[in-house]
Every structure is written in C-alpha cells, then in structure tokens.
Short mmCIF file of N, CA and C in Angstrom, two decimals:
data_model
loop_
_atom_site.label_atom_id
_atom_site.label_comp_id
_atom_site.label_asym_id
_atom_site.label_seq_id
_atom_site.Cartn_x
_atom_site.Cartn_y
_atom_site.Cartn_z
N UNK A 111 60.84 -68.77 22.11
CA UNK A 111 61.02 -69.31 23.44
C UNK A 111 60.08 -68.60 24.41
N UNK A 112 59.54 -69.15 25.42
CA UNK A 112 58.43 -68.79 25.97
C UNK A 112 59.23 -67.79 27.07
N UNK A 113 58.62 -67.33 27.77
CA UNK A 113 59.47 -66.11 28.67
C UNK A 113 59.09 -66.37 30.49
N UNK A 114 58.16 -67.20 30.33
CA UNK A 114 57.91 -67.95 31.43
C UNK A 114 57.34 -69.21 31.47
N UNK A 115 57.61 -69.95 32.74
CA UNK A 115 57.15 -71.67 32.29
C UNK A 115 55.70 -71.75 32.22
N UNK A 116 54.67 -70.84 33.08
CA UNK A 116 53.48 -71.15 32.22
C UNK A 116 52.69 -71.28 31.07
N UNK A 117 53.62 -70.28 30.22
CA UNK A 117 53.30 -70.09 28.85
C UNK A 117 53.90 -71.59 27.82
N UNK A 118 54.78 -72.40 28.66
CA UNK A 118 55.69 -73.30 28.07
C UNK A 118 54.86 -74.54 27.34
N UNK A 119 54.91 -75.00 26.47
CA UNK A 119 55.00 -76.09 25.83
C UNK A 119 55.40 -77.62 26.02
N UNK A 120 55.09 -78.19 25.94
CA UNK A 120 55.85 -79.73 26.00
C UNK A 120 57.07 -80.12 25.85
N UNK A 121 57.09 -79.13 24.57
CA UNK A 121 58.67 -79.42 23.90
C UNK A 121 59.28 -78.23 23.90
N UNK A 122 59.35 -77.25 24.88
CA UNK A 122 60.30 -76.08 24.88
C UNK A 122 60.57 -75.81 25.91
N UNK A 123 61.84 -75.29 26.25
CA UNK A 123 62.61 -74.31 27.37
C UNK A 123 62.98 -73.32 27.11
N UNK A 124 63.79 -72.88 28.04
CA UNK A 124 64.09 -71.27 27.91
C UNK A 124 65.40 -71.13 28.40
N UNK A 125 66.40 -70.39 27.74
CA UNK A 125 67.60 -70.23 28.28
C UNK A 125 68.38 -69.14 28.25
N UNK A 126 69.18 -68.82 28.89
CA UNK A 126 69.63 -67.52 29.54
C UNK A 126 71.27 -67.24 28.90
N UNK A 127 71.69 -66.47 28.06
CA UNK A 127 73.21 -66.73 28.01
C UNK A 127 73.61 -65.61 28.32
N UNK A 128 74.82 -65.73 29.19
CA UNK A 128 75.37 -63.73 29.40
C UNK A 128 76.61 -63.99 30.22
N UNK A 129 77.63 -62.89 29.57
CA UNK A 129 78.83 -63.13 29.99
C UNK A 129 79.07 -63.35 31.52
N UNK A 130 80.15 -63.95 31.79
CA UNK A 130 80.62 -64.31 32.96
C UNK A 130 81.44 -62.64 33.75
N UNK A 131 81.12 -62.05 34.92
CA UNK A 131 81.76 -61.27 35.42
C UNK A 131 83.11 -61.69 35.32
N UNK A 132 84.15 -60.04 34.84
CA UNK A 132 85.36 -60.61 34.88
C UNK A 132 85.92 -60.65 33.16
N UNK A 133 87.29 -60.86 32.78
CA UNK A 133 87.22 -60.67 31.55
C UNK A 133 87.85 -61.56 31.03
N UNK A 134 87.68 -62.78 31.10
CA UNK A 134 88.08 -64.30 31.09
C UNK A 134 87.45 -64.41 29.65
N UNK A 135 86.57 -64.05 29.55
CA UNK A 135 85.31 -64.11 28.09
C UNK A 135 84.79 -65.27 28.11
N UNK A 136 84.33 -65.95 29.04
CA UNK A 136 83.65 -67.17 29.33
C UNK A 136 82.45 -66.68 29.65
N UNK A 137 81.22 -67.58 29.34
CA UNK A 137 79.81 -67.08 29.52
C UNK A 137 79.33 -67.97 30.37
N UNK A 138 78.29 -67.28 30.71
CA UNK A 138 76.80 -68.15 32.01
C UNK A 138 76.01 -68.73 30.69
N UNK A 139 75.14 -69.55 31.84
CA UNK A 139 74.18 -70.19 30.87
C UNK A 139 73.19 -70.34 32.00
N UNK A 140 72.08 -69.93 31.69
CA UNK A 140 71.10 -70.29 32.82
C UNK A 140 69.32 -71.18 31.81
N UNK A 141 69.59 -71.86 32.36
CA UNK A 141 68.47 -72.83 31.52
C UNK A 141 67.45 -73.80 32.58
N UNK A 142 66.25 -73.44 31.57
CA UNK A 142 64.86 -74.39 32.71
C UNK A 142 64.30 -75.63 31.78
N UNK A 143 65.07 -76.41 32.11
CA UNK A 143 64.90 -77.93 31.42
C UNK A 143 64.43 -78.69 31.87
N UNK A 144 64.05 -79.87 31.32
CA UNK A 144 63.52 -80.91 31.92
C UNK A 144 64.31 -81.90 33.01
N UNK A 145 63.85 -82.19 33.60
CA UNK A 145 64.87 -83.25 34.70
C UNK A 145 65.79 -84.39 34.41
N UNK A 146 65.34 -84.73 33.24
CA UNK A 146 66.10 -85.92 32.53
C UNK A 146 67.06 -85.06 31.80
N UNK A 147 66.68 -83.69 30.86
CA UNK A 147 67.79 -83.70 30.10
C UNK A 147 68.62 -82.78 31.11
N UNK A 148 68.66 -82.03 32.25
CA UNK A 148 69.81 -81.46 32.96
C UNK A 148 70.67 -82.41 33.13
N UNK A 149 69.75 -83.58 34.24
CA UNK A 149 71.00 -84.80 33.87
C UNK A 149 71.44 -85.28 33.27
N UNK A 150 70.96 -85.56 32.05
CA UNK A 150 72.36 -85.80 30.58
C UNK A 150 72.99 -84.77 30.66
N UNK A 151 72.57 -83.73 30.42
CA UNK A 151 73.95 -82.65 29.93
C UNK A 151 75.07 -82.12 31.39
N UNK A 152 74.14 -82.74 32.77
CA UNK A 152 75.35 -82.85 33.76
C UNK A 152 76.30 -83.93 33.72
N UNK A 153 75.87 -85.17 33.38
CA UNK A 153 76.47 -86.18 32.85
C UNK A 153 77.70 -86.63 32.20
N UNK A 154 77.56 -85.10 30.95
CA UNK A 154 78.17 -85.55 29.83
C UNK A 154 79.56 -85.33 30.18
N UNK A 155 80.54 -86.30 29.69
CA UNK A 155 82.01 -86.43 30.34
C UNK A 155 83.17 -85.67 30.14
N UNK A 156 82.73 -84.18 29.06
CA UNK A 156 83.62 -83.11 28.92
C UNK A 156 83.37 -81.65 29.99
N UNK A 157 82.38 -82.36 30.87
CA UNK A 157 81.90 -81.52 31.97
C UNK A 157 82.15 -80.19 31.51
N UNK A 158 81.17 -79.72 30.44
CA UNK A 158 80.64 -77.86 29.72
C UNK A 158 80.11 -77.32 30.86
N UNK A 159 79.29 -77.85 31.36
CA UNK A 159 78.58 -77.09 32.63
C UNK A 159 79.52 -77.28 33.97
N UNK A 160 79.71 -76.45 34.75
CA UNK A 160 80.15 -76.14 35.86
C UNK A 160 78.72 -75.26 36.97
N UNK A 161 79.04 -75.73 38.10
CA UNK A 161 78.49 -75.12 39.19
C UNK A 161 78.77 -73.66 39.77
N UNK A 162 77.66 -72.78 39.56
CA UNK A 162 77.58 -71.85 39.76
C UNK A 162 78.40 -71.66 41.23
N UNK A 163 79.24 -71.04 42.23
CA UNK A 163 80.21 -71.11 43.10
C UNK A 163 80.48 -69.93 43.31
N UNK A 164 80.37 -69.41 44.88
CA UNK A 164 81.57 -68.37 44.93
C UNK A 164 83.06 -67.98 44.59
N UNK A 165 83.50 -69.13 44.99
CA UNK A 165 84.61 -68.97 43.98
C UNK A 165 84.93 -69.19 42.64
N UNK A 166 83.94 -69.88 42.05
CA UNK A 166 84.41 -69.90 40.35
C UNK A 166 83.65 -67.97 40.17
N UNK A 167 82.73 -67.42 40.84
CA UNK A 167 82.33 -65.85 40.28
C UNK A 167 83.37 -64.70 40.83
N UNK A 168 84.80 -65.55 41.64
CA UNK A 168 85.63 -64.65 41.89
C UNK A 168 84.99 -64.25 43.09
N UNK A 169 84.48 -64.39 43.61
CA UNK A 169 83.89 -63.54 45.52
C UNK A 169 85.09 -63.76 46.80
N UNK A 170 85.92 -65.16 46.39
CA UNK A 170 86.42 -65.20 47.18
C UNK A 170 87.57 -66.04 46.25
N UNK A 171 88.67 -66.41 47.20
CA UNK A 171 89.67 -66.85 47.00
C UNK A 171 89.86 -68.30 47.33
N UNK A 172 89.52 -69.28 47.42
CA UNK A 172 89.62 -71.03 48.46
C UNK A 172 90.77 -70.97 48.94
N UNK A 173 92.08 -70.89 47.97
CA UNK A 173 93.38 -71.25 48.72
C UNK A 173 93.74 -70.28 49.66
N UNK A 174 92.94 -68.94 49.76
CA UNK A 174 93.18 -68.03 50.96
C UNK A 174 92.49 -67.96 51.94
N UNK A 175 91.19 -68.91 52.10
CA UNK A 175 90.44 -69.20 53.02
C UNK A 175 91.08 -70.59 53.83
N UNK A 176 91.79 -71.05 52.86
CA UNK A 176 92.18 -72.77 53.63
C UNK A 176 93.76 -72.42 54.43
N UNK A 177 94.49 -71.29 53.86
CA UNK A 177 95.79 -70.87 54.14
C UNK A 177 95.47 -70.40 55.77
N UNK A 178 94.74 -69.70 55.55
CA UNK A 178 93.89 -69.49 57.35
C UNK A 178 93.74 -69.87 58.29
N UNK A 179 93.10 -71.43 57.95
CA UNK A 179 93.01 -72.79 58.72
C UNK A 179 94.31 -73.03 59.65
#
C-alpha cells in the first residue's frame, strides 16, 4: 500500500485501522478511496461506517447538551 497518494496507483488505496478511544473494542478506519467506491460503502444498508462525531469519540454527551436547552 502506497504511504502517500502521490506514490498511488490506479488501482490502490490506503487505509488506516486503529482502535477506537475508550474500551468498547470497536475500531476506526480511516481510508483514501475513490469517490464512487466511498459512496458504495456509505451506501451500503448495514451502515459499517459511521461518522466520525464528537459524540460518538465520547467528547461530549448530546442528551446533556439538549437537557440544557
């Protein structure tokens, strides 16, 4: 896998895996893909990928920010 996109290929990416802060044992994924296939695999209807978020990394709380309101 190439280690930066200049060095990249036609047919290759590069991807990042490393645990999620926290001890849930769920992992990150950080990946530099093509534009078509992010959107398939955002697409796909068992929704694997989630949006990186302050609150899904634990920074904050939502239901204690909205309790506020």
């Amino acid at each position: 896998m190439p280690t930066a996109m200049g060095t990249a290929r036609l047919c290759s990416g590069y991807v990042k895996i490393f645990p999620r802060p926290g001890d849930d044992g769920s992992w990150m994924v950080s990946a530099m893909v093509w534009p078509q296939l992010a959107a398939a695999l955002e697409s796909d209807e068992p929704h694997v990928f989630r949006p990186v978020t302050a609150e899904y990394l634990g920074l904050f709380d939502l239901q204690a920010q909205r309790s506020r309101l």
